[in-house]
CSV table of C-alpha atoms in Angstrom, one decimal:
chain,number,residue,atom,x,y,z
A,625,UNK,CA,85.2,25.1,119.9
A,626,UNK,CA,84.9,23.9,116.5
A,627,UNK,CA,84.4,20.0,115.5
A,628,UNK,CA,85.6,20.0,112.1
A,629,UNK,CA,88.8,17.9,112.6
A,630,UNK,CA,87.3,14.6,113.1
A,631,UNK,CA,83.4,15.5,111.8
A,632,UNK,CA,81.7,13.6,108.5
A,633,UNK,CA,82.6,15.6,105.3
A,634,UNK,CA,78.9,14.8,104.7
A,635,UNK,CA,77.9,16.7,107.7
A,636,UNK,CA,76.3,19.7,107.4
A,637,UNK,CA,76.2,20.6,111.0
A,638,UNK,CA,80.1,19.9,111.3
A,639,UNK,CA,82.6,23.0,111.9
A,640,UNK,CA,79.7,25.6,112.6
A,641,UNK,CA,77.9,24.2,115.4
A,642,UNK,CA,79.4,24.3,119.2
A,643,UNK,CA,79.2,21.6,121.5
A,644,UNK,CA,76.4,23.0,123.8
A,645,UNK,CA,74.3,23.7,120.8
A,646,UNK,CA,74.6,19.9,119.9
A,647,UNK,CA,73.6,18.9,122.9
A,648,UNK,CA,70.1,21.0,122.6
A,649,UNK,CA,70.0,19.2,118.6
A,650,UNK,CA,70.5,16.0,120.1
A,651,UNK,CA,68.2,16.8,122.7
A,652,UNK,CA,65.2,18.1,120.3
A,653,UNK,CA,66.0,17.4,117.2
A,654,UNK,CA,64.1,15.4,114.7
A,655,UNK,CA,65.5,11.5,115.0
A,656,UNK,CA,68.0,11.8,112.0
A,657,UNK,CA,69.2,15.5,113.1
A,658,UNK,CA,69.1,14.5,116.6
A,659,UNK,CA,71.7,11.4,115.6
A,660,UNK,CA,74.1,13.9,113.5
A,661,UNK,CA,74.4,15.6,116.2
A,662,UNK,CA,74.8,12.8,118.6
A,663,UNK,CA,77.6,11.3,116.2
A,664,UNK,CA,79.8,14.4,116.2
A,665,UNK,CA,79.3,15.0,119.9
A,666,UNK,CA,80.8,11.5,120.3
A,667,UNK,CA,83.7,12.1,118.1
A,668,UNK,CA,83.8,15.0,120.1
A,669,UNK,CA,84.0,13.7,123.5
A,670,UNK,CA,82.8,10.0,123.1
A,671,UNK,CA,81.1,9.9,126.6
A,672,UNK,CA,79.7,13.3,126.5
A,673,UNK,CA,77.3,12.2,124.2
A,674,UNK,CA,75.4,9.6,126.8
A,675,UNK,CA,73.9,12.9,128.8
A,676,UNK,CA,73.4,15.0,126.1
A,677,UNK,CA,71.7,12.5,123.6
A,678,UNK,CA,67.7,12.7,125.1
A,679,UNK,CA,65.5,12.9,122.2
A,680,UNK,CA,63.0,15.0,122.4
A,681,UNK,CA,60.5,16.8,119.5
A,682,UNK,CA,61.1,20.4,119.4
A,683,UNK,CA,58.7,23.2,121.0
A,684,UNK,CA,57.2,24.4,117.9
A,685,UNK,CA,54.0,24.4,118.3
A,686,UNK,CA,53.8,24.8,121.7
A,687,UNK,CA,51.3,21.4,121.9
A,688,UNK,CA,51.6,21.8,125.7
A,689,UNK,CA,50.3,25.5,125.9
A,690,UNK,CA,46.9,24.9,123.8
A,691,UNK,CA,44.9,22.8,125.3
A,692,UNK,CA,43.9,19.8,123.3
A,693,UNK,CA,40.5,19.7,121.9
A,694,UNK,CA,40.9,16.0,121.3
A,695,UNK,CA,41.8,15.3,124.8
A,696,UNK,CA,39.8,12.1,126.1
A,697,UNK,CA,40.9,9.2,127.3
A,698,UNK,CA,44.5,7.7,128.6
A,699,UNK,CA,45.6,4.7,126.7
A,700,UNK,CA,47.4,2.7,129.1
A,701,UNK,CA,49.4,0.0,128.2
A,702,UNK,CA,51.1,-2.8,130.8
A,703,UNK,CA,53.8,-5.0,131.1
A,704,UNK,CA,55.3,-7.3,132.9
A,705,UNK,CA,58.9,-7.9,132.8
A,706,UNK,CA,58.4,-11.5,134.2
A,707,UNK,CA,61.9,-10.2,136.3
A,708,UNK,CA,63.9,-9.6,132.9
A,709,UNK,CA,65.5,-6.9,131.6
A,710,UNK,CA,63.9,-6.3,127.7
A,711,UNK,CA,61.6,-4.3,127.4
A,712,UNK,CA,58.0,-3.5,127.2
A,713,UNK,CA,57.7,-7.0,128.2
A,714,UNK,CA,54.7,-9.4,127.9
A,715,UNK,CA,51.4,-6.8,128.0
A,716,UNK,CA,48.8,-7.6,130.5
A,717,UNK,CA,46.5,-4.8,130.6
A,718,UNK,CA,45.9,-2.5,127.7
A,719,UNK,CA,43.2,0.4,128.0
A,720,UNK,CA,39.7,-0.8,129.2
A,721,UNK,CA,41.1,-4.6,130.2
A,722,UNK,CA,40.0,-5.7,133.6
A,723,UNK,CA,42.3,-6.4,136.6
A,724,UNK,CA,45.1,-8.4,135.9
A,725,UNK,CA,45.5,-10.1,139.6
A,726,UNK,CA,48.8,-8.9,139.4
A,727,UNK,CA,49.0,-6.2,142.1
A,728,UNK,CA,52.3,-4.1,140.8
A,729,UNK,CA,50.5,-3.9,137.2
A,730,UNK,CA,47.0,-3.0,138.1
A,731,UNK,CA,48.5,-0.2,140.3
A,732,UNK,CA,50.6,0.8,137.8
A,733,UNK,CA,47.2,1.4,135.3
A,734,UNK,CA,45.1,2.8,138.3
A,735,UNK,CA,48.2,5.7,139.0
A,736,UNK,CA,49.0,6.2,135.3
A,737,UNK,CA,45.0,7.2,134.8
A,738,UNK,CA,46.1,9.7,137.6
A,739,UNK,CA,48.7,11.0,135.7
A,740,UNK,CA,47.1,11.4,132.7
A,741,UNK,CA,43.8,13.3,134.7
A,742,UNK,CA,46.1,15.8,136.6
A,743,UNK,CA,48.0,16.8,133.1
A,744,UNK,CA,44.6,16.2,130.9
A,745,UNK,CA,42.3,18.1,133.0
A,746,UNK,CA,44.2,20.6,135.1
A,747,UNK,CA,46.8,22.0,132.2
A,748,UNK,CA,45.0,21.0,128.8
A,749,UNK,CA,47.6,18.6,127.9
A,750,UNK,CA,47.0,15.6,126.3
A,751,UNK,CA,49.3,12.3,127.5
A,752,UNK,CA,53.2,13.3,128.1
A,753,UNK,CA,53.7,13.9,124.3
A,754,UNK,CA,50.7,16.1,124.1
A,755,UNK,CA,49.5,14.5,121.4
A,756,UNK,CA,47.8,11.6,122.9
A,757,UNK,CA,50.8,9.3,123.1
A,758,UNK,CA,50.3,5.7,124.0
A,759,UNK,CA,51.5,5.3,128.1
A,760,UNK,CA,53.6,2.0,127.9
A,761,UNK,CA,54.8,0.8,131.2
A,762,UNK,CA,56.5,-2.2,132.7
A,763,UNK,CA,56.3,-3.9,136.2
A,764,UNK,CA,58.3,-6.2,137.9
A,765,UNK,CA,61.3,-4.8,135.5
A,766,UNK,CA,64.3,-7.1,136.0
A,767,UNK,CA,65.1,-8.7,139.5
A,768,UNK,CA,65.6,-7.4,143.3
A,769,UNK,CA,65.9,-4.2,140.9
A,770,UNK,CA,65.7,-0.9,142.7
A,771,UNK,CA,65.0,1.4,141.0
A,772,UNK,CA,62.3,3.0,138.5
A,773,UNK,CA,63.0,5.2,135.7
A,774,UNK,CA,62.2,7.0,132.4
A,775,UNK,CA,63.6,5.4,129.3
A,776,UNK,CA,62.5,8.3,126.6
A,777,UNK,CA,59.8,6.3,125.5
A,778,UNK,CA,58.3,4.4,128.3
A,779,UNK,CA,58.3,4.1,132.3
A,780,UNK,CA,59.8,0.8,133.9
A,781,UNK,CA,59.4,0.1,137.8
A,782,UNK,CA,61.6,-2.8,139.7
A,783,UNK,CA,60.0,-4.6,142.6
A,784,UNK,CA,62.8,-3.6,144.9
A,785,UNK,CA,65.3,-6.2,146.9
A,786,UNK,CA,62.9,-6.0,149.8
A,787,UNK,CA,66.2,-4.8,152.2
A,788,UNK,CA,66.2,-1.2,150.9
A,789,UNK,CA,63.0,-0.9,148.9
A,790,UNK,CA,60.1,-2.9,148.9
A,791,UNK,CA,58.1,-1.4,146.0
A,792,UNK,CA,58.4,1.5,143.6
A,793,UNK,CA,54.8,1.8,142.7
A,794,UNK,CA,53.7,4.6,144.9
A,795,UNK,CA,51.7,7.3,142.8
A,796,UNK,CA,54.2,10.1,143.4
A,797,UNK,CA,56.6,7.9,142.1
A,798,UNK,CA,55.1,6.9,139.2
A,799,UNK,CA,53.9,10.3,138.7
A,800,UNK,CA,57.7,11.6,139.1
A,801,UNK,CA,58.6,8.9,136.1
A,802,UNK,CA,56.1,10.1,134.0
A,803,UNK,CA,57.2,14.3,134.5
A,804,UNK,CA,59.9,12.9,133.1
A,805,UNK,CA,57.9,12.5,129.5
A,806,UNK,CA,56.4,15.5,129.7
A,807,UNK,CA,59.5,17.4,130.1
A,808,UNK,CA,61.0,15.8,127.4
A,809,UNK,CA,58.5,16.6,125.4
A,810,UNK,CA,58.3,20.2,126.1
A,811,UNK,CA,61.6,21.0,125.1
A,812,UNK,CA,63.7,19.4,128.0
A,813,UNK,CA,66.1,19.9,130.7
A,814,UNK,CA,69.6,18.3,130.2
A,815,UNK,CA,70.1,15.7,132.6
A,816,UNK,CA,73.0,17.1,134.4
A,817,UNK,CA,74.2,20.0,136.6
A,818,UNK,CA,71.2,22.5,137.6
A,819,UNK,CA,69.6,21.8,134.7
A,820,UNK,CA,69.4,18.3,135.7
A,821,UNK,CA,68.4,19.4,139.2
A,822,UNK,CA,65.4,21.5,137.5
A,823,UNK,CA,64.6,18.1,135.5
A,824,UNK,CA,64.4,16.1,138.6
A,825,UNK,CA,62.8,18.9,140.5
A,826,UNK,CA,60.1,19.5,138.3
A,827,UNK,CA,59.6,15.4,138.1
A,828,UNK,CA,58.6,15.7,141.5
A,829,UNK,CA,56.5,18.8,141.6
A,830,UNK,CA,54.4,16.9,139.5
A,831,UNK,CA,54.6,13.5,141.2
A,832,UNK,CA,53.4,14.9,144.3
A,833,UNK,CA,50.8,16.7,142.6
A,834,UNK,CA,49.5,13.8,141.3
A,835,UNK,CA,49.1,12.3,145.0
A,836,UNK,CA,47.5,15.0,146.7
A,837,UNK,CA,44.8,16.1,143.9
A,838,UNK,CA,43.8,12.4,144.3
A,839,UNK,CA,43.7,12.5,147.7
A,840,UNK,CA,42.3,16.3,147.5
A,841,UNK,CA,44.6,17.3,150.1
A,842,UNK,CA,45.5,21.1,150.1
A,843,UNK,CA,49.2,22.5,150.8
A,844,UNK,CA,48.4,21.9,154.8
A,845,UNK,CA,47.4,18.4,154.5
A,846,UNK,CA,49.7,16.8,152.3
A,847,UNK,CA,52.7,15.1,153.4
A,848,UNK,CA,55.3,16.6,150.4
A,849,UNK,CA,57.1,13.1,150.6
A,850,UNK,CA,58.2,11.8,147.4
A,851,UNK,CA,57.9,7.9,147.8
A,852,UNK,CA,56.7,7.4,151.1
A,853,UNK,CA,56.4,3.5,151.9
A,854,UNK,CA,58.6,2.2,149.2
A,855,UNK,CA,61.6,2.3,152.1
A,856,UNK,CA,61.5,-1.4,153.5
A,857,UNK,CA,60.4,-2.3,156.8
A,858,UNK,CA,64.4,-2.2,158.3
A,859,UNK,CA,64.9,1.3,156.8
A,860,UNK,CA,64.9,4.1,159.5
A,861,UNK,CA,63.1,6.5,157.1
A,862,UNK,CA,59.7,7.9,155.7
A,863,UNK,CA,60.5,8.3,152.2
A,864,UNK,CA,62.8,9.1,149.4
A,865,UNK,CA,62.4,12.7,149.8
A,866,UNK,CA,60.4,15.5,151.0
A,867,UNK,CA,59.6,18.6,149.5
A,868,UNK,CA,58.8,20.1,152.9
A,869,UNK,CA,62.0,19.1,155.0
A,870,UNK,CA,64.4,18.7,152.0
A,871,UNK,CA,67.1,16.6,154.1
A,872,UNK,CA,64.6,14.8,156.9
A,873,UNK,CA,63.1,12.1,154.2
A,874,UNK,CA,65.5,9.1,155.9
A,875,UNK,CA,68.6,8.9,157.8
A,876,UNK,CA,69.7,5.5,158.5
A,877,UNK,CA,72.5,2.9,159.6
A,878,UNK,CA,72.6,1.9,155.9
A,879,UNK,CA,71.6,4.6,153.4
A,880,UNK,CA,73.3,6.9,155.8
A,881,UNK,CA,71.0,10.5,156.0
A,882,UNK,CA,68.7,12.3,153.4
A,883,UNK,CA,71.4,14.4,151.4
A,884,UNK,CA,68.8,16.8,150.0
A,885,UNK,CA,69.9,20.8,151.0
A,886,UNK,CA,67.0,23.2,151.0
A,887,UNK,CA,69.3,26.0,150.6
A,888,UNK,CA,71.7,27.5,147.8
A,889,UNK,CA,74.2,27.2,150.8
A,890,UNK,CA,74.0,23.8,151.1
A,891,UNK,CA,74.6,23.3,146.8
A,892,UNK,CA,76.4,20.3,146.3
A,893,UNK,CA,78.8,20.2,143.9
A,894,UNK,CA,79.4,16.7,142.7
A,895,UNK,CA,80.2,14.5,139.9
A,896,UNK,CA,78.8,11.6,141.2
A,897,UNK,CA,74.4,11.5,140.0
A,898,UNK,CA,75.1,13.4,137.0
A,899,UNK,CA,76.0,16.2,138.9
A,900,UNK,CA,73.5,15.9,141.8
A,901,UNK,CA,70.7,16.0,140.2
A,902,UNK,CA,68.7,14.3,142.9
A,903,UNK,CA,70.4,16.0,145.8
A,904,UNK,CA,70.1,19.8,144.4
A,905,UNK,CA,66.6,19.4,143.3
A,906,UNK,CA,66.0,19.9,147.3
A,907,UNK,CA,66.5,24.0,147.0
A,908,UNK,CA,63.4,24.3,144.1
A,909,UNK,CA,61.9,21.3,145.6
A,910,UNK,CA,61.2,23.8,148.6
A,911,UNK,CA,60.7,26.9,147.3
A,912,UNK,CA,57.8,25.1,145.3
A,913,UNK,CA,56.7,23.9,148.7
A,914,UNK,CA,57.1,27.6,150.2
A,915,UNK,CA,55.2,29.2,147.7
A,916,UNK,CA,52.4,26.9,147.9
A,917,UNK,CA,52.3,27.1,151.5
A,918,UNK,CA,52.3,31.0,151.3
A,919,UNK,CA,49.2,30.7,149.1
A,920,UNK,CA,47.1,27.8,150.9
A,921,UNK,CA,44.6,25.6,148.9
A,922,UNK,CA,45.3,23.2,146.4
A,923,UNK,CA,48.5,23.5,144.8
A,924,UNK,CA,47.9,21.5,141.6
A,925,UNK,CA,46.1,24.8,141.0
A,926,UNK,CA,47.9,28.0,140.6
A,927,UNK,CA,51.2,26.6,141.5
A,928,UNK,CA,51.2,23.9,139.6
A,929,UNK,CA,49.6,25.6,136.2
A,930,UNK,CA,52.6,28.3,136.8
A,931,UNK,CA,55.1,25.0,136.9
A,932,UNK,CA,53.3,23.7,133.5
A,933,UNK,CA,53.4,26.8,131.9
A,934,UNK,CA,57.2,27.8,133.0
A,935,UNK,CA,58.3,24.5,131.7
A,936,UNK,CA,56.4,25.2,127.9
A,937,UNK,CA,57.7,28.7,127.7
A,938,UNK,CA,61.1,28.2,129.0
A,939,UNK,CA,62.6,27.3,126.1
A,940,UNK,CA,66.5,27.1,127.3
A,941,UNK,CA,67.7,22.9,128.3
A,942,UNK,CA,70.3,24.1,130.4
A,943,UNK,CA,69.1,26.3,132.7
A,944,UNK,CA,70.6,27.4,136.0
A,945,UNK,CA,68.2,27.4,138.6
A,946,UNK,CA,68.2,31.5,138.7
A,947,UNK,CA,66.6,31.1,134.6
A,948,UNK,CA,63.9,28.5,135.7
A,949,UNK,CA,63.1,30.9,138.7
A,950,UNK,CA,62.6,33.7,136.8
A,951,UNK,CA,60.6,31.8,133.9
A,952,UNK,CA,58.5,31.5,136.6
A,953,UNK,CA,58.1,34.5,137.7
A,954,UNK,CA,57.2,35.4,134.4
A,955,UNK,CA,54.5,33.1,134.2
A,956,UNK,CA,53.2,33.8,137.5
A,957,UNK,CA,53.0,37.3,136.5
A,958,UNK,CA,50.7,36.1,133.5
A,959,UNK,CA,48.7,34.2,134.9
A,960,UNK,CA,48.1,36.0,138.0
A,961,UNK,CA,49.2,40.1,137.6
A,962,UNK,CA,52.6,41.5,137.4
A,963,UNK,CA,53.3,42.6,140.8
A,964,UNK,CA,50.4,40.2,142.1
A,965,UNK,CA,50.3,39.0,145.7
A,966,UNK,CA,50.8,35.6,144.0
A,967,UNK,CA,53.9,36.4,142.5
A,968,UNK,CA,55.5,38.9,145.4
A,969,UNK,CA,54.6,35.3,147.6
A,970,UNK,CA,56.5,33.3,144.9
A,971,UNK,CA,59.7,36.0,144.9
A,972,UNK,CA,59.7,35.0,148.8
A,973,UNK,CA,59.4,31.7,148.3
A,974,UNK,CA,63.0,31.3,145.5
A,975,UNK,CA,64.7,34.1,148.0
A,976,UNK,CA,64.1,32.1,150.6
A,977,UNK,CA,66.0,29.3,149.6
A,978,UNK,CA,68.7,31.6,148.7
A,979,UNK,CA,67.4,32.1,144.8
A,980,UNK,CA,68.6,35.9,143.9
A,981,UNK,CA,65.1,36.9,141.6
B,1404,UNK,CA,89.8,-13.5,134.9
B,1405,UNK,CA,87.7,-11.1,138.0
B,1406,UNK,CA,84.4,-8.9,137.3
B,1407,UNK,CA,83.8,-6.3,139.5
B,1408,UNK,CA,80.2,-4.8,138.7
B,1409,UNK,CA,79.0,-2.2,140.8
B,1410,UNK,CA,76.0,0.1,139.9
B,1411,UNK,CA,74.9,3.5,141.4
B,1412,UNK,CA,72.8,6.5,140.0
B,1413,UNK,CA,69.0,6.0,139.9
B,1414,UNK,CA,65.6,7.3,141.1
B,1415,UNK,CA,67.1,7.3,144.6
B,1416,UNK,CA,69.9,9.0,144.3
B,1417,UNK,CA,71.3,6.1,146.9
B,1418,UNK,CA,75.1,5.1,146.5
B,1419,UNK,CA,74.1,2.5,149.1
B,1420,UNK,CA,70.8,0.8,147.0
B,1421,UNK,CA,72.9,0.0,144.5
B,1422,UNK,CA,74.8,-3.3,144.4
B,1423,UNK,CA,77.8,-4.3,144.4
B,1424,UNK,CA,79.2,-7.9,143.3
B,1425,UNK,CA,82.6,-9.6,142.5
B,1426,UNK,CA,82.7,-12.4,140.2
B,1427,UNK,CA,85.6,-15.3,139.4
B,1428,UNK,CA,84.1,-17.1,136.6
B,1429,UNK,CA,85.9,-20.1,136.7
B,1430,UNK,CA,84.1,-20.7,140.5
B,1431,UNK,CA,81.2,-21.0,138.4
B,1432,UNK,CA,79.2,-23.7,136.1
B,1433,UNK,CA,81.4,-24.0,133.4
B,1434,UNK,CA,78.7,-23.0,130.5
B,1435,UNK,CA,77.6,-19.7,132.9
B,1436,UNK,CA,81.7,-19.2,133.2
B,1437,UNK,CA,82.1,-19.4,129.0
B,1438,UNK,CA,78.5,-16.8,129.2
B,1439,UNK,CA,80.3,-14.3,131.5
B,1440,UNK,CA,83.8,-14.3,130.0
B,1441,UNK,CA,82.0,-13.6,126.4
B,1442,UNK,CA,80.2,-11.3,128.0
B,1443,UNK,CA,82.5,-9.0,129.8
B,1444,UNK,CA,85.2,-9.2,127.7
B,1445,UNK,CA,87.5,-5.9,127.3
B,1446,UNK,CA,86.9,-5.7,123.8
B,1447,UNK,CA,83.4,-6.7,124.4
B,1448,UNK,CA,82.5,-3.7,126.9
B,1449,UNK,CA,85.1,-0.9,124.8
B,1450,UNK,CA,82.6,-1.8,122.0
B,1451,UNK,CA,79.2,-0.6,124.5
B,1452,UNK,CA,81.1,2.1,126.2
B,1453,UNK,CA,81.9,3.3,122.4
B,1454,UNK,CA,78.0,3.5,121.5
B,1455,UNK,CA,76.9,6.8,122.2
B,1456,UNK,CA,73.3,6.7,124.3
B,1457,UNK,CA,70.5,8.6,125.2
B,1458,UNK,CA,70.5,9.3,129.0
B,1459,UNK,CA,67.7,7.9,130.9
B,1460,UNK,CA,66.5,10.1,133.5
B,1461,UNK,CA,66.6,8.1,137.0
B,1462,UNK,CA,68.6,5.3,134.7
B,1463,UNK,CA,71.2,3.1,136.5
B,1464,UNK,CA,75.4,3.5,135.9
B,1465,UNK,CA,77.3,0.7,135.7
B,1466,UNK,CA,81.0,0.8,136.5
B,1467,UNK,CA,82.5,-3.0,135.3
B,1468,UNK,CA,86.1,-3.5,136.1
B,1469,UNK,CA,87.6,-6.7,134.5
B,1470,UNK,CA,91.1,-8.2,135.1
B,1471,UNK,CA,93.2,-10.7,133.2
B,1472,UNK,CA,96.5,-10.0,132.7
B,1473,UNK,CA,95.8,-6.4,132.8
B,1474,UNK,CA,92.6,-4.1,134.7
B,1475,UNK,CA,90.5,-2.1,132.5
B,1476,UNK,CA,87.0,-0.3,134.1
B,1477,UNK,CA,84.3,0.9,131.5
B,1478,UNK,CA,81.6,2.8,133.0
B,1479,UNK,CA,78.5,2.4,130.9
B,1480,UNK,CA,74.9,3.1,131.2
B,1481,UNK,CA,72.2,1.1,131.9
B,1482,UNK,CA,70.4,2.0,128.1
B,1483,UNK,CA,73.7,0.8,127.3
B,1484,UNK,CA,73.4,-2.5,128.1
B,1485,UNK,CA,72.1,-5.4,125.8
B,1486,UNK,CA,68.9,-6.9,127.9
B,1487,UNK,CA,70.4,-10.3,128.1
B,1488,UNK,CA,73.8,-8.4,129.9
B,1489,UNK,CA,71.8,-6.9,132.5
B,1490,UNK,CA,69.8,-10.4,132.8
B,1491,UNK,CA,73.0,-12.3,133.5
B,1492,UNK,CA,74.1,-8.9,135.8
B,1493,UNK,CA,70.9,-10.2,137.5
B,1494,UNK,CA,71.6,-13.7,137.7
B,1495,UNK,CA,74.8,-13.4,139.4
């Protein structure tokens, strides 16, 4: 379809460039290209605009594939929202300050260290930009609030209402939030559909990664829950989700049962969560979980540097879940031999959840 | 004039955690009442809802339903929202 009937005369991307292409330009462009774009996919489809619009540098460079020689230290920076909505917020511990007293805002610098360490020294990349970006977060973000989230340029957690959630700084959590950076900065995943899925799915590969290199737990002894103990006391559950049992995380008088399917059978199509994104991730969400269990150890290691790696080379922000499975069969066959045991395990694993590879 | 606010959408992926409130601003202190109807007026919210917006992974959706004479609903995005809307979402 062509967008020359209501585009800018000025416009030098009007009339040639399709709507999904926008949506990557908007995605990845630079911040003025990035806006073109933006502005014709409004006049476009006004709305449309809202899921497409992520910023996000392009690839070039790969900065995620080389490792960074500069790599050193994480440069935290927190705030506290004092319960209101702007943002950053009043800062209370930049990098090297001591404890602040307040306990949401010194976990939040203790987990974003993690972070940084599981990117920084298991995949060469330096902060979520990989260029060393500053890692701004804010606390106690607004009131009752529950919910955490990725704002393109910063992570924000609410305390929770203390009926449904109680916290959201858990380090699989926080580590989920801050996937989202580094997606974004390695090209991105469109925040709807399957692609959306992937984006959400990949969030929390690395989010439980985080945990269980901290806690040096291998595939056997982690738990694979994505937020577990943020539920409050009254909730009949044991997390958010869970990467092992996609579906058994909660089910309860309130929040009714864990929607997350494990299997392409179980896809739910939806409009509702931009398309489901938190409910689909389940299927790769487990065929991560598979594959790691097939190979044993610790799965930040091969399993998670074939997750980094798919996500720099993939190069495509609306994949279906079939491209991202066979980017990673790709990499895996990089990293570890075409035909490897590694990757015939990893061919099980996405079949099993009903993947065609 | 009613407000119906109800949010959904987030890192949970939880119809149910989000909330859910209806407002009559003339049950309320008059200068929050003058706040609100500023605030959520039709024109007021067409004018957000026009702005296009990044998407915020795990970010909140707000669907705002006002009546007067007539009902209008304007979904809109959390990034959307001016802090100080969202602080008075909060106050309420």
């Amino acid at each position: 379809m062509c967008l020359c009937l209501h585009a800018s005369h000025h416009n030098p991307l009007h009339c040639i460039v399709p709507p999904y292409m926008l949506r990557v330009i908007a995605l990845r462009g630079d911040p003025e290209t990035a806006a073109m774009a933006r502005m014709l996919l409004a006049e476009d489809e006004a709305m449309r605009a809202e899921r497409a619009a992520h910023a996000s540098p392009p690839p070039e460079g790969a900065p995620g594939l080389l490792p960074d020689p500069d790599i050193c230290c994480p440069d935290r920076r927190i705030h506290d929202g004092e319960g209101r909505a702007a943002l950053p917020g009043r800062l209370v511990r930049p990098e090297g300050a001591p404890p602040t007293g307040i306990a949401d805002a010194d976990l939040a610098y203790d987990a974003s260290g993690h972070v940084f360490a599981l990117f920084a020294e298991e995949y060469g990349r330096n902060s979520l930009d990989g260029r060393g970006m500053p890692l701004v977060a804010t606390v106690r973000h607004r009131q009752n609030y529950n919910n955490a989230f990725w704002n393109g340029e910063q992570m924000a957690y609410g305390t929770g209402d203390g009926k449904i959630f109680r916290t959201f700084l858990d380090l699989s959590v926080i580590g989920h939030e801050m996937a989202h950076g580094v997606i974004q900065h390695s090209g991105g995943l469109i925040y709807e559909n399957q692609s959306g899925a992937l984006n959400e799915h990949v969030a929390d590969v690395f989010g439980a990664l985080s945990e269980q290199r901290v806690l040096r737990q291998s595939v056997h002894e982690a738990d694979w829950l994505i937020g577990r103990g943020i539920l409050a006391p009254g909730i009949d559950g044991r997390a958010l989700r869970s990467m092992k049992a996609p579906g058994t995380a909660y089910a309860d008088d309130l929040l009714g049962r864990d929607p997350q399917p494990w299997h392409m059978d179980g896809f739910n199509t939806t409009t509702d969560d931009n398309g489901g994104v938190h409910i689909n991730s389940g299927i790769p969400n487990h065929a991560f979980y598979l594959f790691c269990a097939y190979l044993g150890g610790p799965s930040w290691h091969l399993p998670g540097r074939i997750w980094y790696r798919a996500l720099q080379e993939l190069n495509n922000p609306m994949a279906s879940f079939t491209d991202w499975a066979d980017q990673t069969l790709r990499t895996a066959s990089t990293l570890a031999g075409q035909g490897s045991h590694e990757q015939q395990m990893l061919r099980r694993a996405w079949t099993l959840v009903g993947i065609r590879v | 004039m009613e407000i119906e606010i109800s949010a959904a959408g987030g890192f949970a992926g939880i119809a149910a955690a989000g909330m859910h409130k209806r407002i009559d601003p003339d049950a309320l202190a008059p200068p929050l009442a003058r706040q609100l109807r500023e605030a959520f007026a039709p024109d007021a919210l067409a004018r957000i809802a026009a702005a296009p917006c990044r998407t915020c992974p795990d970010g909140l959706s707000y669907r705002i339903t006002v009546t007067e004479t007539e009902t209008r609903s304007f979904t809109l995005r959390e990034g959307q929202l001016p802090p100080e809307m969202l602080d008075l979402i909060d106050r309420l």
